[in-house]
């Protein structure tokens, strides 16, 4: 169940009570089998709010792991597994992930594999997690610098989404999520595409954000429900990510990590440039590329890579999970509301487009 | 598909050809996307046979990991993941696990989580793996000394079972699997129960083994198909394992590991002793306990624990995945062909039975 609204305290408390009334027959109030996973940031910023809803969480049932991508590895998984085991988490126990995309990814992965799967809920606290990572049942960790190479397809039972947390975020975090909002707007077209050309609302404007969150969750859920294990249509959600993930992984390798949203935003721009030649609607694609470039240039910091970096970028692009055999398969946007998946692209064309963006992605 | 027969070379080659004809459109013969995971033993004893069937496997597509339980940890998983990644295994790639129960468990777990799941096949080479671990879709690794605490429910697409490999096994390995054969015979009753009271057939008697393998796979598959994710009936397959796993984990902790089969055999005996007082068919349960004790004493080496070890054993019994809240839940046999799951047992009763077996399980 995905809930999106303003009064998370009431909604969350009621969901907890009803689960513990019906599922494990524990008296409401004692709830000994709930485990709270948070990041260092959400431990500081969000936990007291959750603690009030629950009516006191024992210290041993809270674990804070590093913020962001630093949490998405097997070492952190081992820490989470051992924490659950040391505190006698059993098959009917519940893990609640409170945090951003990385936290929901790693927490969901651990829950889906601990005792071969225990129930988990997500409380996404970043825009990126609200519109993307917390919804859709993809859990995962990185393998070295390869993003989300290890994971499962497992849905959170409940997801509680509220604009309440947005004001806790630095502007860079809002931008990181906004890249996925732009991606969803390209998929939807129409009013959504018009909206992302407007300024980003102030984080105190809860009503404006509620409406944005709602259409983002709707498009993502619709695609995920149609193709949960990404055999086809779900690949559309990878728009911008073939090159975006490569930029992200490559920058991590270089020791100067680019934030996910920044990488995806430029990934969208560069992939749309690539789409122009392949598009049956060349003029529409050109116009999309211009509008998109304008949005991204206005909001996102530039990305710098040189001709010498292209071989390394290509290695990451070739490792993309969507590829089959020796074919690079991209999801591409031809126009707002008109996107296609499984488009075979030659490495030469990708190299050429990357060349066009050497020193230009700014 | 579970295949059980004698001519594995033909069956395996045909399955490979047909997969690569239809699924990934690679010319038969090149098969670049098959990865072979074996243990040190199966690398030495079984791989040349498989290599002949495939028509040559590139060295980089073979990985040998440690034998037995030493392979069931996150460090070995990382080795497997990196090997797949370094050799460009993609979503349509195939992992073939050739080995015993531990190898099928860890290989299945890695396949089910690499890129959120690639296809895997099992070629079980030990009796234990043939009658139990390779069938039923439980994958897993250990967490510290807690058995199979991390894993997924994911079925191998193909399982190739043949008595061909049994002659490669030392007698202790046959016994290890025989404990699960005894367990299945208790579940089935009738002719199966009569059979396990006879001597174990010679490993050269392929026909006798074929018939034994067939009824073992049949009972296991029937239960697994009825309840894949172990919400109910599948717990029956844990007969003997609440105490068996505890004996195994405890002995591993002590640095003197007891083989899985030995632990399960004595687990069956001790749990059936525990069942007598709880049974609605007291006389039948007593008689089952006597017959079972006779079999286990005749075949299996004794297990020694003292009164001082009981607290440690109880900690492992309390960590059993079947338990709910503070209840110990056992699967118990009341008579051959008459077994029940979710039987609540008090810790005091378990302690008392363990006391009865101090210095006596021999």
XYZ file of C-alpha atoms in Angstrom:
724
model
C 0.000 0.000 0.000
C 1.402 3.394 -0.990
C 0.053 6.221 1.104
C 0.753 9.804 0.108
C -0.555 12.627 2.289
C 0.117 15.170 4.989
C -0.774 13.581 8.339
C 1.800 10.808 8.414
C 1.709 10.543 12.214
C -1.895 9.317 12.262
C -1.561 7.119 9.198
C 1.644 5.448 10.396
C 0.384 4.858 13.944
C -2.829 3.294 12.666
C -0.985 1.031 10.230
C 1.315 -0.154 13.012
C -1.569 -0.803 15.384
C -3.549 -2.699 12.822
C -0.564 -4.856 11.815
C 0.160 -5.805 15.381
C -3.466 -6.438 16.150
C -3.918 -8.821 13.288
C -0.615 -10.272 12.161
C 1.370 -11.239 15.171
C -1.161 -10.944 17.953
C 1.129 -8.810 20.058
C -0.666 -6.306 22.270
C -0.602 -2.835 20.712
C 1.966 -0.780 22.553
C 4.530 -3.487 23.155
C 5.464 -4.097 19.484
C 8.697 -5.926 20.228
C 9.343 -7.004 16.683
C 9.722 -3.727 14.863
C 13.211 -2.762 13.762
C 14.058 0.754 12.601
C 16.823 1.274 10.079
C 17.910 4.845 9.514
C 20.844 6.726 8.093
C 23.020 9.023 10.197
C 21.024 11.996 8.867
C 17.562 10.544 9.421
C 18.619 9.374 12.879
C 19.302 13.012 13.715
C 16.423 14.624 11.800
C 13.498 12.218 11.633
C 13.708 9.605 14.332
C 12.200 11.569 17.209
C 9.066 12.128 15.109
C 8.762 8.384 14.437
C 9.562 7.615 18.047
C 6.596 9.761 19.100
C 4.293 7.877 16.708
C 5.404 4.501 18.015
C 5.443 5.546 21.637
C 9.097 4.802 22.338
C 11.516 2.565 20.475
C 14.092 0.503 22.404
C 17.641 1.646 21.501
C 18.606 -1.885 20.455
C 15.910 -1.816 17.770
C 17.401 1.215 16.004
C 20.376 1.010 13.679
C 21.950 4.012 11.945
C 24.084 3.260 8.887
C 26.142 5.662 6.764
C 24.330 8.180 4.572
C 24.026 7.662 0.841
C 25.874 5.242 -1.388
C 28.403 4.400 1.353
C 25.711 2.156 2.813
C 25.134 0.103 -0.324
C 27.677 -2.690 0.097
C 27.939 -6.183 1.555
C 29.785 -4.976 4.661
C 26.847 -2.800 5.677
C 24.490 -5.683 4.834
C 26.416 -7.892 7.241
C 26.033 -5.195 9.933
C 22.267 -5.069 9.332
C 21.872 -8.865 9.269
C 23.852 -9.243 12.505
C 21.881 -6.479 14.224
C 18.626 -8.258 13.306
C 20.005 -11.608 14.399
C 21.467 -10.317 17.676
C 18.090 -8.840 18.550
C 16.206 -12.029 17.680
C 14.378 -10.684 14.643
C 12.198 -13.545 13.381
C 10.151 -14.273 10.274
C 7.167 -12.246 11.453
C 9.346 -9.250 12.424
C 9.059 -5.958 10.576
C 11.873 -3.750 9.305
C 11.025 -0.084 8.794
C 13.408 1.846 6.542
C 13.513 5.570 7.285
C 15.690 7.440 4.861
C 16.716 8.238 1.359
C 17.022 6.074 -1.734
C 20.226 4.319 -0.717
C 18.808 3.428 2.682
C 15.538 2.074 1.234
C 17.576 0.074 -1.318
C 19.902 -1.596 1.180
C 17.250 -2.003 3.887
C 14.851 -3.594 1.413
C 17.588 -5.934 0.184
C 18.441 -7.076 3.705
C 14.777 -7.543 4.634
C 14.121 -9.516 1.457
C 16.973 -11.931 2.218
C 17.059 -12.114 6.048
C 15.480 -15.486 6.941
C 14.598 -15.613 3.218
C 12.442 -12.550 3.575
C 10.756 -10.563 6.326
C 8.215 -7.789 5.876
C 9.500 -4.241 5.378
C 7.980 -0.772 5.167
C 9.551 2.332 3.680
C 9.367 5.879 4.986
C 11.242 7.805 2.298
C 12.647 11.097 3.558
C 14.290 12.483 0.408
C 12.552 13.572 -2.756
C 14.517 10.973 -4.719
C 13.314 8.193 -2.433
C 9.713 9.463 -2.473
C 9.336 9.602 -6.240
C 11.602 6.718 -7.138
C 13.637 4.444 -4.869
C 11.040 3.643 -2.213
C 8.372 2.667 -4.762
C 8.515 -0.252 -7.161
C 10.163 -3.100 -5.308
C 13.708 -2.819 -6.581
C 16.092 -3.445 -3.718
C 19.834 -3.436 -4.129
C 23.412 -2.696 -3.315
C 26.417 -1.861 -5.471
C 29.167 -4.262 -6.507
C 32.355 -2.230 -6.419
C 31.372 0.828 -8.416
C 28.689 -0.946 -10.439
C 25.334 0.411 -9.312
C 22.622 -1.913 -7.984
C 24.328 -5.039 -9.322
C 23.075 -7.134 -6.394
C 19.456 -7.076 -5.338
C 15.990 -8.532 -5.462
C 12.563 -7.567 -6.732
C 10.580 -7.287 -3.497
C 7.840 -4.801 -2.689
C 7.613 -2.947 0.603
C 4.242 -3.765 2.176
C 3.609 -0.150 3.136
C 5.168 3.065 1.876
C 4.415 6.330 3.656
C 5.126 9.393 1.538
C 4.732 12.922 2.809
C 6.140 16.341 1.836
C 6.653 16.869 5.597
C 10.340 15.820 5.355
C 11.294 17.949 2.345
C 12.203 20.947 4.491
C 14.912 18.852 6.211
C 16.749 18.522 2.900
C 19.565 20.667 1.514
C 18.818 22.129 -1.959
C 21.195 19.636 -3.609
C 19.032 16.786 -2.299
C 15.877 18.325 -3.743
C 17.662 18.647 -7.082
C 18.728 15.020 -6.938
C 15.104 13.933 -6.746
C 13.998 16.561 -9.247
C 15.972 14.764 -11.968
C 13.648 11.768 -11.544
C 10.654 14.114 -11.520
C 11.862 15.451 -14.888
C 12.222 11.871 -16.150
C 8.657 11.025 -15.084
C 7.435 14.236 -16.731
C 9.059 13.189 -20.033
C 7.326 9.818 -19.760
C 3.954 11.427 -19.024
C 4.144 14.505 -21.263
C 1.237 16.998 -21.077
C 0.762 18.925 -17.811
C 3.585 17.121 -16.055
C 6.055 18.171 -18.749
C 4.742 21.764 -18.491
C 5.157 21.666 -14.710
C 8.875 20.777 -14.723
C 9.557 23.806 -16.888
C 8.313 25.967 -13.991
C 10.478 26.730 -10.937
C 10.726 24.058 -8.236
C 8.173 24.862 -5.478
C 9.331 26.011 -2.063
C 9.604 23.073 0.362
C 7.067 24.739 2.668
C 4.406 24.620 -0.039
C 3.036 21.237 1.020
C 0.010 21.355 -1.270
C 2.088 21.978 -4.396
C 4.438 19.152 -3.436
C 1.595 16.790 -2.624
C 0.267 17.172 -6.153
C 3.738 16.629 -7.655
C 4.380 13.577 -5.482
C 1.010 12.140 -6.463
C 1.556 12.191 -10.228
C 5.110 10.900 -9.823
C 3.977 7.953 -7.727
C 1.101 7.301 -10.125
C 3.239 7.029 -13.268
C 5.898 4.969 -11.498
C 3.319 2.589 -9.974
C 1.470 2.183 -13.254
C 4.625 1.096 -15.082
C 5.841 -1.102 -12.230
C 2.491 -2.871 -11.924
C 2.448 -3.546 -15.655
C 5.929 -5.120 -15.622
C 7.241 -5.811 -12.115
C 10.377 -7.726 -13.062
C 11.414 -5.393 -15.880
C 10.986 -7.724 -18.808
C 9.752 -4.882 -21.012
C 7.890 -1.651 -20.320
C 9.578 -1.034 -16.957
C 12.803 -0.379 -18.838
C 11.233 2.999 -19.693
C 12.037 4.050 -16.130
C 15.701 3.752 -17.097
C 15.426 6.800 -19.336
C 18.625 8.790 -18.831
C 20.130 6.050 -16.674
C 22.311 4.177 -19.204
C 24.562 7.216 -19.433
C 23.520 8.602 -16.030
C 24.646 5.472 -14.146
C 27.859 5.393 -16.171
C 28.628 9.027 -15.241
C 27.867 8.216 -11.609
C 29.984 5.027 -11.489
C 32.857 6.606 -13.411
C 32.913 9.660 -11.131
C 32.918 7.352 -8.085
C 35.897 5.535 -9.597
C 37.652 8.898 -10.079
C 37.123 9.748 -6.416
C 34.923 12.783 -7.236
C 31.394 11.378 -7.041
C 28.627 13.145 -8.975
C 25.254 13.086 -7.158
C 22.736 10.622 -8.652
C 20.327 13.341 -9.733
C 23.004 15.344 -11.461
C 24.198 12.284 -13.322
C 20.647 11.369 -14.365
C 19.812 14.927 -15.434
C 22.810 15.039 -17.770
C 22.156 11.425 -18.759
C 18.688 12.518 -19.928
C 20.160 15.377 -21.949
C 22.906 13.308 -23.600
C 20.621 10.337 -24.308
C 18.049 12.631 -25.897
C 20.793 14.062 -28.120
C 21.542 10.457 -29.079
C 17.835 9.849 -29.764
C 17.579 12.583 -32.414
C 19.193 10.560 -35.194
C 17.260 7.410 -34.272
C 13.910 9.109 -33.828
C 10.940 8.743 -36.199
C 9.890 12.222 -34.933
C 13.135 14.093 -35.458
C 11.744 17.612 -35.004
C 9.896 16.707 -31.797
C 12.998 15.052 -30.425
C 15.135 18.069 -31.281
C 12.661 20.347 -29.550
C 12.521 18.054 -26.484
C 16.323 18.082 -26.380
C 16.386 21.889 -26.452
C 13.781 22.298 -23.707
C 15.419 19.616 -21.576
C 18.879 21.128 -22.027
C 17.489 24.487 -20.914
C 15.983 22.987 -17.724
C 19.083 21.003 -16.856
C 21.512 23.852 -17.547
C 19.408 26.170 -15.408
C 19.212 23.816 -12.405
C 22.127 21.383 -12.366
C 25.843 21.915 -11.982
C 27.841 21.007 -15.092
C 29.593 17.676 -15.546
C 33.129 17.631 -16.890
C 34.698 14.765 -18.739
C 37.410 14.732 -21.358
C 38.025 12.697 -24.496
C 40.414 10.563 -22.469
C 37.557 9.567 -20.122
C 35.272 8.214 -22.846
C 36.742 4.707 -22.905
C 36.161 4.388 -19.144
C 32.605 5.723 -19.517
C 31.944 3.214 -22.310
C 33.018 0.340 -20.040
C 30.338 1.344 -17.564
C 27.754 1.821 -20.327
C 28.519 -1.690 -21.621
C 27.962 -3.097 -18.110
C 24.411 -1.714 -18.022
C 21.924 -4.357 -16.851
C 19.579 -3.695 -19.795
C 22.107 -4.775 -22.429
C 21.843 -8.171 -24.095
C 24.789 -10.015 -25.616
C 26.864 -7.398 -27.429
C 23.986 -4.997 -28.026
C 23.683 -1.756 -26.123
C 19.974 -1.352 -25.393
C 18.737 2.088 -24.373
C 15.403 3.545 -23.377
C 14.990 6.753 -25.357
C 12.576 9.689 -25.423
C 11.375 10.847 -28.838
C 8.946 13.432 -27.488
C 7.247 14.192 -24.153
C 4.871 11.253 -23.613
C 6.513 9.224 -26.391
C 9.335 7.006 -25.159
C 10.585 3.594 -26.282
C 12.655 0.836 -24.663
C 15.034 -1.826 -26.060
C 16.437 0.537 -28.698
C 19.666 -0.988 -30.028
C 22.366 1.657 -30.179
C 25.821 1.177 -31.642
C 28.825 1.875 -29.394
C 30.163 4.161 -32.136
C 27.091 6.399 -31.934
C 27.378 6.606 -28.146
C 31.074 7.485 -28.406
C 30.255 10.206 -30.912
C 27.585 11.771 -28.711
C 29.884 11.646 -25.683
C 32.497 13.388 -27.812
C 29.956 16.114 -28.557
C 29.588 16.657 -24.819
C 33.289 16.775 -23.971
C 33.706 20.091 -22.194
C 30.148 20.994 -23.226
C 27.984 19.528 -20.524
C 27.984 22.809 -18.679
C 12.098 -29.097 -14.491
C 13.524 -31.874 -12.324
C 15.059 -34.678 -14.335
C 16.107 -37.901 -12.614
C 17.716 -40.643 -14.671
C 20.882 -42.384 -15.803
C 21.986 -40.761 -19.063
C 22.724 -37.268 -17.787
C 25.153 -36.521 -20.660
C 22.404 -36.655 -23.294
C 19.783 -34.917 -21.164
C 22.085 -32.084 -20.121
C 23.446 -31.473 -23.625
C 19.948 -31.355 -25.079
C 18.705 -28.939 -22.429
C 21.668 -26.639 -23.064
C 21.163 -26.713 -26.816
C 17.483 -26.032 -26.572
C 17.979 -23.110 -24.150
C 20.553 -21.493 -26.378
C 18.508 -22.102 -29.488
C 15.432 -20.464 -28.086
C 16.277 -18.104 -25.265
C 19.261 -16.071 -26.237
C 19.610 -16.844 -29.908
C 23.279 -17.696 -29.585
C 24.514 -20.306 -32.043
C 24.698 -23.725 -30.393
C 28.308 -24.467 -29.624
C 29.459 -20.980 -28.709
C 27.358 -20.566 -25.541
C 29.335 -17.648 -24.133
C 26.957 -16.927 -21.313
C 27.134 -20.086 -19.266
C 28.982 -19.900 -15.977
C 29.997 -23.025 -14.054
C 30.280 -22.890 -10.289
C 31.853 -25.889 -8.615
C 33.481 -26.798 -5.342
C 37.106 -27.851 -5.089
C 35.954 -31.507 -5.016
C 33.572 -31.298 -7.944
C 36.157 -29.356 -9.929
C 38.454 -32.360 -9.546
C 35.857 -35.140 -9.846
C 32.994 -33.977 -12.049
C 34.026 -31.094 -14.249
C 35.682 -33.041 -17.068
C 32.434 -34.966 -17.573
C 30.462 -31.702 -17.833
C 33.159 -30.183 -20.030
C 32.680 -33.096 -22.479
C 28.908 -32.498 -22.567
C 29.341 -28.786 -23.243
C 32.166 -29.230 -25.693
C 34.770 -27.140 -23.874
C 34.296 -24.482 -21.210
C 36.528 -21.387 -21.184
C 38.632 -21.316 -17.975
C 37.315 -17.861 -17.068
C 33.767 -19.265 -16.935
C 34.615 -21.790 -14.220
C 34.919 -20.889 -10.552
C 35.822 -23.353 -7.807
C 34.888 -22.336 -4.259
C 35.656 -24.135 -0.980
C 33.881 -27.423 -0.238
C 30.984 -27.584 2.176
C 29.845 -25.004 4.706
C 33.042 -22.950 4.287
C 31.485 -21.611 1.091
C 28.274 -20.363 2.691
C 29.224 -16.817 3.683
C 29.154 -13.283 2.298
C 32.869 -13.305 1.465
C 32.409 -16.212 -0.942
C 29.291 -14.496 -2.326
C 31.389 -11.428 -3.097
C 33.898 -13.669 -4.918
C 31.087 -15.197 -6.993
C 29.454 -11.826 -7.759
C 32.791 -10.319 -8.835
C 33.629 -13.325 -11.009
C 30.281 -12.964 -12.788
C 30.731 -9.216 -13.147
C 34.341 -9.425 -14.338
C 33.246 -11.858 -17.041
C 30.326 -9.706 -18.141
C 27.555 -12.020 -16.989
C 24.282 -10.320 -17.923
C 20.599 -10.818 -17.150
C 20.165 -13.566 -19.722
C 23.295 -15.440 -18.547
C 23.013 -18.856 -16.927
C 24.774 -20.089 -13.787
C 25.166 -23.857 -13.450
C 25.871 -25.126 -9.932
C 27.745 -28.428 -9.855
C 28.189 -29.727 -6.356
C 26.769 -30.630 -2.994
C 24.132 -28.950 -0.868
C 26.295 -26.045 0.292
C 27.349 -25.243 -3.261
C 23.780 -25.341 -4.599
C 22.681 -23.135 -1.675
C 25.280 -20.410 -2.156
C 25.245 -20.588 -5.973
C 21.451 -20.325 -6.017
C 21.579 -17.364 -3.628
C 24.103 -15.501 -5.774
C 22.178 -16.226 -8.982
C 18.914 -15.073 -7.409
C 20.439 -11.733 -6.376
C 22.998 -10.985 -9.135
C 21.392 -8.287 -11.322
C 18.260 -9.001 -9.245
C 18.196 -12.562 -10.497
C 19.652 -14.593 -13.348
C 18.662 -18.127 -14.328
C 20.409 -21.028 -12.602
C 20.489 -24.796 -12.959
C 21.597 -27.355 -10.374
C 23.606 -30.511 -10.939
C 23.693 -32.010 -7.439
C 26.619 -34.383 -6.909
C 26.038 -35.522 -3.332
C 23.162 -37.614 -2.042
C 22.193 -34.789 0.328
C 21.980 -32.312 -2.542
C 20.071 -34.777 -4.754
C 17.332 -35.562 -2.249
C 17.192 -32.222 -0.496
C 19.245 -29.065 -1.111
C 19.060 -28.875 -4.901
C 15.276 -29.279 -4.988
C 12.723 -26.874 -3.591
C 14.041 -23.393 -4.232
C 15.592 -22.580 -0.877
C 18.858 -20.749 -1.446
C 21.012 -19.510 1.371
C 24.159 -18.799 3.298
C 24.959 -18.828 6.996
C 25.198 -15.788 9.258
C 28.030 -16.519 11.637
C 27.126 -19.978 12.885
C 23.401 -19.580 12.268
C 22.458 -21.869 9.395
C 20.782 -20.462 6.267
C 19.877 -17.162 7.929
C 20.292 -15.247 4.662
C 18.676 -16.440 1.462
C 15.826 -16.331 -0.993
C 13.081 -18.611 -2.232
C 14.064 -19.102 -5.873
C 13.705 -22.261 -7.943
C 16.432 -23.589 -10.221
C 14.988 -23.780 -13.735
C 16.500 -27.209 -14.347
C 17.793 -29.823 -11.911
C 19.644 -32.862 -13.240
C 19.759 -35.750 -10.782
C 21.609 -38.972 -11.446
C 23.059 -41.781 -9.290
C 26.111 -41.561 -11.588
C 27.972 -39.322 -9.106
C 27.315 -41.368 -5.963
C 30.408 -43.522 -6.480
C 32.585 -40.390 -6.204
C 31.420 -39.903 -2.602
C 33.088 -41.086 0.614
C 30.773 -43.203 2.851
C 30.330 -40.286 5.285
C 28.798 -38.220 2.462
C 26.318 -40.969 1.605
C 25.321 -41.110 5.271
C 24.847 -37.365 5.370
C 22.244 -37.609 2.629
C 20.769 -40.776 4.087
C 19.568 -38.810 7.129
C 17.303 -36.792 4.802
C 16.208 -40.033 3.115
C 15.176 -41.322 6.564
C 13.301 -38.058 7.200
C 11.410 -38.381 3.910
C 10.623 -42.022 4.743
C 9.089 -40.956 8.069
C 6.956 -38.397 6.217
C 5.835 -40.981 3.642
C 5.528 -44.083 5.841
C 4.663 -47.380 4.104
C 7.219 -48.885 1.703
C 9.611 -45.955 2.064
C 9.778 -46.446 5.829
C 10.337 -50.178 5.294
C 13.132 -49.417 2.839
C 15.230 -47.294 5.194
C 15.271 -50.150 7.667
C 17.180 -52.179 5.051
C 20.923 -51.701 4.420
C 21.969 -48.757 2.234
C 22.462 -50.000 -1.374
C 25.921 -50.160 -2.909
C 26.695 -46.994 -4.904
C 27.197 -49.114 -8.046
C 23.596 -50.329 -7.901
C 22.236 -47.524 -10.083
C 18.768 -49.036 -10.442
C 18.223 -49.332 -6.682
C 19.392 -45.750 -6.202
C 17.260 -44.459 -9.050
C 14.165 -45.781 -7.328
C 15.211 -44.255 -3.979
C 16.015 -40.891 -5.572
C 12.663 -40.909 -7.327
C 10.497 -41.281 -4.232
C 12.604 -38.777 -2.325
C 12.269 -36.140 -5.031
C 8.555 -36.907 -5.321
C 7.711 -36.345 -1.645
C 9.910 -33.256 -1.442
C 8.428 -31.734 -4.627
C 4.881 -32.499 -3.559
C 5.305 -30.629 -0.277
C 7.261 -27.758 -1.841
C 4.663 -27.253 -4.573
C 1.889 -27.171 -1.993
C 3.617 -24.485 0.083
C 6.592 -22.892 -1.665
C 7.317 -20.142 0.841
C 6.909 -22.326 3.917
C 3.844 -20.726 5.403
C 2.531 -24.107 6.581
C 2.928 -27.667 5.319
C 6.510 -27.169 4.100
C 7.570 -26.903 7.735
C 7.156 -30.713 7.793
C 10.449 -30.890 5.903
C 12.064 -29.455 9.021
C 11.451 -32.684 10.915
C 14.569 -33.319 12.992
C 16.036 -29.959 12.054
C 15.093 -27.799 15.066
C 17.458 -29.858 17.203
C 19.573 -31.016 14.230
C 20.494 -27.476 13.162
C 21.181 -26.539 16.792
C 23.572 -29.501 17.163
C 25.250 -28.501 13.900
C 25.587 -24.788 14.749
C 26.717 -25.496 18.314
C 29.361 -27.982 17.139
C 30.607 -25.418 14.599
C 30.885 -22.891 17.438
C 32.892 -25.441 19.464
C 35.308 -25.911 16.564
C 34.383 -29.596 16.144
C 31.733 -29.532 13.417
C 29.244 -32.404 13.225
C 28.254 -33.298 9.630
C 24.755 -32.109 8.661
C 23.401 -35.635 8.228
C 24.679 -36.798 11.565
C 23.129 -33.799 13.275
C 19.794 -34.348 11.507
C 19.781 -38.106 12.247
C 20.191 -37.468 15.970
C 17.835 -34.498 15.714
C 15.168 -36.896 14.385
C 15.769 -39.321 17.267
C 15.716 -36.663 20.005
C 12.703 -34.816 18.550
C 10.776 -38.089 18.296
C 11.562 -38.737 21.952
C 10.117 -35.284 22.651
C 7.030 -36.141 20.554
C 6.054 -39.142 22.696
C 4.500 -37.083 25.503
C 2.761 -34.726 23.074
C 1.481 -37.423 20.739
C -2.154 -38.483 20.396
C -0.776 -41.897 19.275
C 1.635 -42.536 22.134
C 2.289 -46.218 21.377
C 2.935 -45.583 17.669
C 5.300 -42.737 18.518
C 7.155 -44.921 21.036
C 7.538 -47.654 18.455
C 8.701 -45.138 15.793
C 11.247 -43.811 18.284
C 12.568 -47.317 18.947
C 12.883 -48.235 15.259
C 14.442 -44.873 14.426
C 16.929 -45.107 17.299
C 17.951 -48.548 16.061
C 18.597 -47.246 12.518
C 20.503 -44.173 13.647
C 22.614 -46.048 16.214
C 23.504 -48.647 13.586
C 24.580 -46.125 10.936
C 25.635 -42.830 12.512
C 28.487 -41.952 14.807
C 27.384 -40.849 18.275
C 27.041 -37.206 19.298
C 28.409 -36.093 22.646
C 27.181 -33.147 24.626
C 27.147 -32.537 28.345
C 24.712 -30.890 30.743
C 26.897 -27.769 30.555
C 26.279 -27.537 26.791
C 22.473 -27.478 27.039
C 22.158 -23.710 27.546
C 24.205 -23.088 24.395
C 22.121 -25.636 22.452
C 18.919 -23.960 23.659
C 20.133 -20.591 22.326
C 20.431 -22.115 18.882
C 17.059 -23.872 19.195
C 15.449 -20.535 20.142
C 16.963 -18.928 17.017
C 15.201 -21.455 14.755
C 13.460 -19.711 11.858
C 10.175 -21.572 12.498
C 9.651 -20.053 15.954
C 7.138 -17.262 16.490
C 7.397 -14.725 19.309
C 8.452 -16.673 22.397
C 7.003 -19.987 21.240
C 9.232 -22.834 20.131
C 7.451 -24.404 17.180
C 8.537 -27.883 16.120
C 7.573 -30.256 13.342
C 7.087 -33.648 14.976
C 6.502 -37.231 13.836
C 3.830 -39.224 15.673
C 4.072 -42.283 13.433
C 5.481 -43.099 9.980
C 3.261 -41.162 7.556
C 1.757 -39.089 10.374
C 3.630 -35.864 11.063
C 2.507 -32.423 12.217
C 3.955 -28.920 12.045
C 3.632 -25.809 14.252
C 3.591 -27.873 17.458
C 4.259 -25.503 20.372
C 6.831 -27.013 22.686
C 7.934 -25.560 26.014
C 11.631 -24.820 26.501
C 11.473 -26.867 29.729
C 10.388 -29.990 27.841
C 13.202 -29.535 25.326
C 15.746 -29.080 28.126
C 14.470 -32.241 29.799
C 14.774 -34.322 26.613
C 18.263 -32.957 25.956
C 19.145 -33.957 29.528
C 17.945 -37.482 28.749
C 20.426 -37.572 25.877
C 23.445 -36.249 27.769
C 26.092 -38.916 27.238
C 23.410 -41.178 25.722
C 23.290 -40.195 22.091
C 25.649 -42.993 21.260
